[in-house]
Amino acid sequence: MRGSTQEPSSAVETPPLQPPRDGCATECQPQAIGRHPNLTESPPAHFVTYDYPNQIFMKEKKMTTGTLQGKKVAILATDGFEQSELLEPRKALDEAGAITQVVSPADKRIKGWNHKDWGNEVPVDVALDSANAEDFDALLLPGGVMNPDQLRMNPKAVEFVKHFTDAGKPVAAICHGPWTLLEAGAVRGRTMTSWPSLKTDLTNAGATWVDKEVVNDRGIVTSRKPDDIPAFNREMIRLFAEGSESEALRKTA
């Protein structure tokens, strides 16, 4: 219409993005890790890294620090251990106050298996030949195919594991780790889980195999794979703490 003027439409301003409540200046992008060498599909993102991971780890540390103060935990492993299944549980144990030592038939260092290739090396703290199982309060058995397959063929390694199960000391085994427990005669009558390929072996040895992320049955905690590590760590620390308390009561009785 003549003489009329059209007012320009006002632009809608988008409010500035606010940083997340946890204080991250940028959006934290999780990335899945902890893949098993035999796992073909992408695992759920149970293991994540963030731009500011300390906020996550500090929360976990507050819940666990001091739970296992002064308790000694043996980590029996050799070359080919699944890297995340040793390093992540060890970190959780250390944060809970435990003293962790790698016991191995190998000399000086052992090499991990990371996803589909060789990974990091870990120093050996105690040689298996000189290790005394009585010096330890609990035992951790990481997985990986090569690692427990070698250990179960080593009589000294089997005897080392047998000490813990015969003495009623707590044991945590993940993935293929229960192979060594089987060789030590410690699985009959127990409910357990593991990497699925061990199902027949464990069943034939008298165990009841279940497909669960973690199982805690009469002093032995088991899990299936790296994706289960958060649940595995939680139950492992709980069992080791209970086992330590039971041991203390036996000594004072």
mmCIF file of C-alpha atoms in Angstrom:
data_model
loop_
_atom_site.group_PDB
_atom_site.id
_atom_site.type_symbol
_atom_site.label_atom_id
_atom_site.label_comp_id
_atom_site.label_asym_id
_atom_site.label_seq_id
_atom_site.Cartn_x
_atom_site.Cartn_y
_atom_site.Cartn_z
ATOM 1 C CA MET A 1 0.000 0.000 0.000
ATOM 2 C CA ARG A 2 1.221 3.461 -0.913
ATOM 3 C CA GLY A 3 2.757 5.383 1.908
ATOM 4 C CA SER A 4 3.055 2.392 4.209
ATOM 5 C CA THR A 5 6.374 1.150 5.426
ATOM 6 C CA GLN A 6 7.200 -2.438 6.405
ATOM 7 C CA GLU A 7 9.096 -2.727 9.645
ATOM 8 C CA PRO A 8 12.024 -5.125 9.517
ATOM 9 C CA SER A 9 11.438 -8.335 11.428
ATOM 10 C CA SER A 10 13.392 -8.498 14.620
ATOM 11 C CA ALA A 11 15.986 -11.289 14.670
ATOM 12 C CA VAL A 12 15.642 -13.777 17.464
ATOM 13 C CA GLU A 13 18.880 -13.904 19.324
ATOM 14 C CA THR A 14 20.039 -17.297 20.486
ATOM 15 C CA PRO A 15 21.226 -17.185 24.076
ATOM 16 C CA PRO A 16 24.882 -18.109 24.548
ATOM 17 C CA LEU A 17 25.584 -21.707 25.394
ATOM 18 C CA GLN A 18 26.145 -22.251 29.069
ATOM 19 C CA PRO A 19 28.990 -24.515 30.196
ATOM 20 C CA PRO A 20 27.936 -27.848 31.672
ATOM 21 C CA ARG A 21 27.190 -27.873 35.395
ATOM 22 C CA ASP A 22 30.366 -29.797 36.108
ATOM 23 C CA GLY A 23 32.395 -26.843 34.884
ATOM 24 C CA CYS A 24 33.575 -28.169 31.521
ATOM 25 C CA ALA A 25 34.294 -25.242 29.261
ATOM 26 C CA THR A 26 33.612 -27.384 26.223
ATOM 27 C CA GLU A 27 31.349 -30.331 25.635
ATOM 28 C CA CYS A 28 32.920 -33.539 26.962
ATOM 29 C CA GLN A 29 33.034 -36.205 24.326
ATOM 30 C CA PRO A 30 33.151 -39.795 25.619
ATOM 31 C CA GLN A 31 35.102 -42.355 23.658
ATOM 32 C CA ALA A 32 34.651 -46.095 24.133
ATOM 33 C CA ILE A 33 37.737 -48.103 25.026
ATOM 34 C CA GLY A 34 38.445 -51.511 26.516
ATOM 35 C CA ARG A 35 37.796 -53.667 23.448
ATOM 36 C CA HIS A 36 38.483 -57.381 23.753
ATOM 37 C CA PRO A 37 40.663 -58.889 20.964
ATOM 38 C CA ASN A 38 37.937 -61.416 20.149
ATOM 39 C CA LEU A 39 35.071 -58.939 20.261
ATOM 40 C CA THR A 40 33.847 -58.103 16.776
ATOM 41 C CA GLU A 41 31.036 -55.711 17.589
ATOM 42 C CA SER A 42 31.525 -52.298 19.163
ATOM 43 C CA PRO A 43 31.278 -52.541 22.955
ATOM 44 C CA PRO A 44 28.938 -50.365 24.997
ATOM 45 C CA ALA A 45 30.639 -47.203 26.151
ATOM 46 C CA HIS A 46 31.213 -48.354 29.710
ATOM 47 C CA PHE A 47 34.796 -47.117 29.507
ATOM 48 C CA VAL A 48 34.947 -43.471 28.622
ATOM 49 C CA THR A 49 37.481 -40.687 28.578
ATOM 50 C CA TYR A 50 36.436 -37.083 29.089
ATOM 51 C CA ASP A 51 38.022 -33.704 28.668
ATOM 52 C CA TYR A 52 37.936 -33.399 32.461
ATOM 53 C CA PRO A 53 38.184 -36.973 33.765
ATOM 54 C CA ASN A 54 39.374 -36.025 37.253
ATOM 55 C CA GLN A 55 35.856 -35.057 38.267
ATOM 56 C CA ILE A 56 34.684 -38.600 37.530
ATOM 57 C CA PHE A 57 37.650 -40.357 39.043
ATOM 58 C CA MET A 58 37.629 -38.193 42.160
ATOM 59 C CA LYS A 59 34.018 -39.194 42.873
ATOM 60 C CA GLU A 60 34.985 -42.837 42.588
ATOM 61 C CA LYS A 61 38.075 -42.348 44.676
ATOM 62 C CA LYS A 62 36.098 -40.761 47.524
ATOM 63 C CA MET A 63 33.963 -43.887 47.730
ATOM 64 C CA THR A 64 36.873 -46.322 47.789
ATOM 65 C CA THR A 65 39.881 -44.643 49.403
ATOM 66 C CA GLY A 66 41.037 -46.477 52.503
ATOM 67 C CA THR A 67 38.726 -49.475 52.108
ATOM 68 C CA LEU A 68 41.687 -51.817 51.620
ATOM 69 C CA GLN A 69 44.305 -49.805 53.478
ATOM 70 C CA GLY A 70 47.493 -51.817 53.902
ATOM 71 C CA LYS A 71 46.130 -55.009 52.334
ATOM 72 C CA LYS A 72 48.423 -56.802 49.885
ATOM 73 C CA VAL A 73 46.968 -58.028 46.617
ATOM 74 C CA ALA A 74 48.864 -60.316 44.234
ATOM 75 C CA ILE A 75 48.223 -59.864 40.514
ATOM 76 C CA LEU A 76 49.266 -63.089 38.816
ATOM 77 C CA ALA A 77 49.976 -62.495 35.132
ATOM 78 C CA THR A 78 52.383 -63.115 32.291
ATOM 79 C CA ASP A 79 52.840 -61.985 28.675
ATOM 80 C CA GLY A 80 49.584 -61.535 26.774
ATOM 81 C CA PHE A 81 47.437 -60.303 29.670
ATOM 82 C CA GLU A 82 44.522 -58.164 28.520
ATOM 83 C CA GLN A 83 45.853 -54.688 29.251
ATOM 84 C CA SER A 84 42.667 -53.049 30.538
ATOM 85 C CA GLU A 85 41.888 -56.074 32.728
ATOM 86 C CA LEU A 86 45.103 -55.592 34.677
ATOM 87 C CA LEU A 87 45.584 -51.833 34.656
ATOM 88 C CA GLU A 88 42.027 -50.739 35.466
ATOM 89 C CA PRO A 89 41.407 -53.142 38.386
ATOM 90 C CA ARG A 90 44.887 -52.398 39.710
ATOM 91 C CA LYS A 91 44.150 -48.686 39.647
ATOM 92 C CA ALA A 92 40.907 -49.268 41.570
ATOM 93 C CA LEU A 93 42.745 -51.368 44.150
ATOM 94 C CA ASP A 94 45.493 -48.776 44.550
ATOM 95 C CA GLU A 95 42.912 -46.029 45.034
ATOM 96 C CA ALA A 96 41.231 -48.182 47.678
ATOM 97 C CA GLY A 97 44.501 -48.263 49.617
ATOM 98 C CA ALA A 98 45.725 -51.735 48.689
ATOM 99 C CA ILE A 99 49.348 -52.623 48.014
ATOM 100 C CA THR A 100 49.359 -54.340 44.617
ATOM 101 C CA GLN A 101 52.219 -56.439 43.299
ATOM 102 C CA VAL A 102 52.528 -58.173 39.941
ATOM 103 C CA VAL A 103 53.659 -61.775 40.393
ATOM 104 C CA SER A 104 54.865 -63.519 37.251
ATOM 105 C CA PRO A 105 56.937 -66.413 35.946
ATOM 106 C CA ALA A 106 58.355 -63.938 33.418
ATOM 107 C CA ASP A 107 61.526 -61.996 34.097
ATOM 108 C CA LYS A 108 61.434 -58.283 34.969
ATOM 109 C CA ARG A 109 58.598 -57.143 32.648
ATOM 110 C CA ILE A 110 55.467 -58.550 31.019
ATOM 111 C CA LYS A 111 53.770 -57.261 27.889
ATOM 112 C CA GLY A 112 50.039 -56.647 27.628
ATOM 113 C CA TRP A 113 47.624 -57.261 24.791
ATOM 114 C CA ASN A 114 45.661 -54.134 23.875
ATOM 115 C CA HIS A 115 42.583 -54.663 21.691
ATOM 116 C CA LYS A 116 44.113 -56.361 18.633
ATOM 117 C CA ASP A 117 47.832 -55.858 19.125
ATOM 118 C CA TRP A 118 50.570 -55.822 21.715
ATOM 119 C CA GLY A 119 50.238 -53.090 24.309
ATOM 120 C CA ASN A 120 52.214 -51.695 27.227
ATOM 121 C CA GLU A 121 54.796 -53.417 29.365
ATOM 122 C CA VAL A 122 54.308 -53.735 33.115
ATOM 123 C CA PRO A 123 57.166 -54.320 35.597
ATOM 124 C CA VAL A 124 57.176 -57.587 37.520
ATOM 125 C CA ASP A 125 57.295 -56.880 41.256
ATOM 126 C CA VAL A 126 57.780 -60.438 42.495
ATOM 127 C CA ALA A 127 59.115 -63.420 40.562
ATOM 128 C CA LEU A 128 56.822 -66.423 40.845
ATOM 129 C CA ASP A 129 59.778 -68.627 41.851
ATOM 130 C CA SER A 130 60.294 -66.551 44.992
ATOM 131 C CA ALA A 131 56.681 -65.506 45.662
ATOM 132 C CA ASN A 132 55.078 -66.590 48.931
ATOM 133 C CA ALA A 133 51.285 -66.707 48.660
ATOM 134 C CA GLU A 134 51.019 -66.387 52.447
ATOM 135 C CA ASP A 135 52.311 -62.820 52.140
ATOM 136 C CA PHE A 136 49.151 -61.725 50.312
ATOM 137 C CA ASP A 137 45.580 -61.108 51.408
ATOM 138 C CA ALA A 138 43.868 -61.472 48.017
ATOM 139 C CA LEU A 139 44.481 -62.428 44.383
ATOM 140 C CA LEU A 140 43.600 -60.795 41.058
ATOM 141 C CA LEU A 141 43.644 -62.866 37.840
ATOM 142 C CA PRO A 142 43.460 -60.715 34.675
ATOM 143 C CA GLY A 143 42.347 -62.270 31.415
ATOM 144 C CA GLY A 144 43.594 -62.248 27.871
ATOM 145 C CA VAL A 145 43.827 -65.540 25.992
ATOM 146 C CA MET A 146 47.593 -66.074 26.066
ATOM 147 C CA ASN A 147 48.135 -65.047 29.680
ATOM 148 C CA PRO A 148 45.984 -67.614 31.572
ATOM 149 C CA ASP A 149 46.659 -70.283 28.965
ATOM 150 C CA GLN A 150 50.346 -70.115 29.899
ATOM 151 C CA LEU A 151 49.685 -69.845 33.623
ATOM 152 C CA ARG A 152 47.432 -72.914 33.800
ATOM 153 C CA MET A 153 50.264 -74.969 32.289
ATOM 154 C CA ASN A 154 52.710 -73.746 34.931
ATOM 155 C CA PRO A 155 52.596 -75.937 38.094
ATOM 156 C CA LYS A 156 53.985 -73.142 40.306
ATOM 157 C CA ALA A 157 51.323 -70.716 39.078
ATOM 158 C CA VAL A 158 48.571 -73.260 39.695
ATOM 159 C CA GLU A 159 49.917 -73.979 43.188
ATOM 160 C CA PHE A 160 50.089 -70.239 43.903
ATOM 161 C CA VAL A 161 46.396 -69.865 42.992
ATOM 162 C CA LYS A 162 45.476 -72.999 44.934
ATOM 163 C CA HIS A 163 46.876 -71.498 48.129
ATOM 164 C CA PHE A 164 44.326 -68.672 47.998
ATOM 165 C CA THR A 165 41.323 -70.869 47.300
ATOM 166 C CA ASP A 166 42.336 -73.529 49.850
ATOM 167 C CA ALA A 167 42.910 -70.862 52.505
ATOM 168 C CA GLY A 168 39.603 -69.121 51.772
ATOM 169 C CA LYS A 169 41.293 -65.919 50.645
ATOM 170 C CA PRO A 170 39.308 -63.772 48.176
ATOM 171 C CA VAL A 171 40.019 -64.072 44.448
ATOM 172 C CA ALA A 172 38.841 -61.956 41.502
ATOM 173 C CA ALA A 173 39.137 -63.309 37.936
ATOM 174 C CA ILE A 174 37.958 -61.740 34.693
ATOM 175 C CA CYS A 175 37.529 -62.948 31.104
ATOM 176 C CA HIS A 176 39.816 -65.983 30.582
ATOM 177 C CA GLY A 177 41.231 -65.618 34.113
ATOM 178 C CA PRO A 178 39.060 -68.453 35.535
ATOM 179 C CA TRP A 179 41.083 -70.951 33.478
ATOM 180 C CA THR A 180 43.712 -70.928 36.221
ATOM 181 C CA LEU A 181 41.059 -71.358 38.910
ATOM 182 C CA LEU A 182 39.753 -74.366 37.013
ATOM 183 C CA GLU A 183 43.238 -75.893 36.912
ATOM 184 C CA ALA A 184 43.546 -75.315 40.671
ATOM 185 C CA GLY A 185 40.355 -77.314 41.275
ATOM 186 C CA ALA A 186 38.500 -74.318 42.678
ATOM 187 C CA VAL A 187 35.386 -74.039 40.502
ATOM 188 C CA ARG A 188 33.277 -77.091 41.405
ATOM 189 C CA GLY A 189 29.987 -76.145 43.022
ATOM 190 C CA ARG A 190 30.419 -72.433 42.368
ATOM 191 C CA THR A 191 28.361 -70.114 40.200
ATOM 192 C CA MET A 192 30.675 -68.221 37.863
ATOM 193 C CA THR A 193 30.919 -66.228 34.682
ATOM 194 C CA SER A 194 33.747 -65.733 32.177
ATOM 195 C CA TRP A 195 34.477 -65.083 28.534
ATOM 196 C CA PRO A 196 31.827 -67.254 26.778
ATOM 197 C CA SER A 197 34.353 -69.685 25.286
ATOM 198 C CA LEU A 198 35.126 -70.953 28.812
ATOM 199 C CA LYS A 199 31.516 -71.962 29.464
ATOM 200 C CA THR A 200 31.987 -75.617 28.521
ATOM 201 C CA ASP A 201 35.283 -75.943 30.398
ATOM 202 C CA LEU A 202 33.824 -74.502 33.590
ATOM 203 C CA THR A 203 30.609 -76.497 33.319
ATOM 204 C CA ASN A 204 32.532 -79.738 32.790
ATOM 205 C CA ALA A 205 34.593 -78.913 35.874
ATOM 206 C CA GLY A 206 31.452 -78.653 38.008
ATOM 207 C CA ALA A 207 30.695 -74.932 37.963
ATOM 208 C CA THR A 208 27.370 -73.320 37.127
ATOM 209 C CA TRP A 209 28.084 -70.842 34.328
ATOM 210 C CA VAL A 210 25.905 -67.744 33.932
ATOM 211 C CA ASP A 211 25.996 -64.873 31.451
ATOM 212 C CA LYS A 212 26.200 -61.907 33.835
ATOM 213 C CA GLU A 213 28.534 -58.936 34.074
ATOM 214 C CA VAL A 214 29.714 -59.966 37.526
ATOM 215 C CA VAL A 215 29.188 -62.891 39.903
ATOM 216 C CA ASN A 216 30.301 -63.066 43.532
ATOM 217 C CA ASP A 217 30.063 -66.589 44.936
ATOM 218 C CA ARG A 218 31.774 -67.800 48.097
ATOM 219 C CA GLY A 219 34.955 -65.815 47.901
ATOM 220 C CA ILE A 220 35.417 -65.653 44.121
ATOM 221 C CA VAL A 221 34.341 -62.734 41.915
ATOM 222 C CA THR A 222 34.197 -63.309 38.156
ATOM 223 C CA SER A 223 33.329 -61.173 35.131
ATOM 224 C CA ARG A 224 33.130 -61.737 31.382
ATOM 225 C CA LYS A 225 35.062 -59.034 29.529
ATOM 226 C CA PRO A 226 36.513 -55.495 29.607
ATOM 227 C CA ASP A 227 33.054 -53.944 29.345
ATOM 228 C CA ASP A 228 32.298 -55.421 32.786
ATOM 229 C CA ILE A 229 35.263 -53.803 34.543
ATOM 230 C CA PRO A 230 33.271 -51.139 36.460
ATOM 231 C CA ALA A 231 31.022 -53.814 38.011
ATOM 232 C CA PHE A 232 34.007 -56.140 38.432
ATOM 233 C CA ASN A 233 35.993 -53.493 40.324
ATOM 234 C CA ARG A 234 33.073 -52.710 42.602
ATOM 235 C CA GLU A 235 32.481 -56.334 43.606
ATOM 236 C CA MET A 236 36.203 -57.088 43.811
ATOM 237 C CA ILE A 237 36.821 -54.279 46.302
ATOM 238 C CA ARG A 238 33.757 -55.272 48.307
ATOM 239 C CA LEU A 239 34.886 -58.900 48.446
ATOM 240 C CA PHE A 240 38.496 -58.050 49.271
ATOM 241 C CA ALA A 241 37.345 -55.750 52.078
ATOM 242 C CA GLU A 242 35.053 -58.433 53.497
ATOM 243 C CA GLY A 243 37.773 -61.049 53.143
ATOM 244 C CA SER A 244 40.237 -58.822 54.965
ATOM 245 C CA GLU A 245 37.758 -58.316 57.805
ATOM 246 C CA SER A 246 37.125 -62.063 58.040
ATOM 247 C CA GLU A 247 40.850 -62.765 58.109
ATOM 248 C CA ALA A 248 41.345 -60.228 60.896
ATOM 249 C CA LEU A 249 38.606 -61.871 62.948
ATOM 250 C CA ARG A 250 40.163 -65.318 62.449
ATOM 251 C CA LYS A 251 43.545 -64.063 63.654
ATOM 252 C CA THR A 252 42.086 -62.549 66.825
ATOM 253 C CA ALA A 253 39.801 -65.504 67.613
#
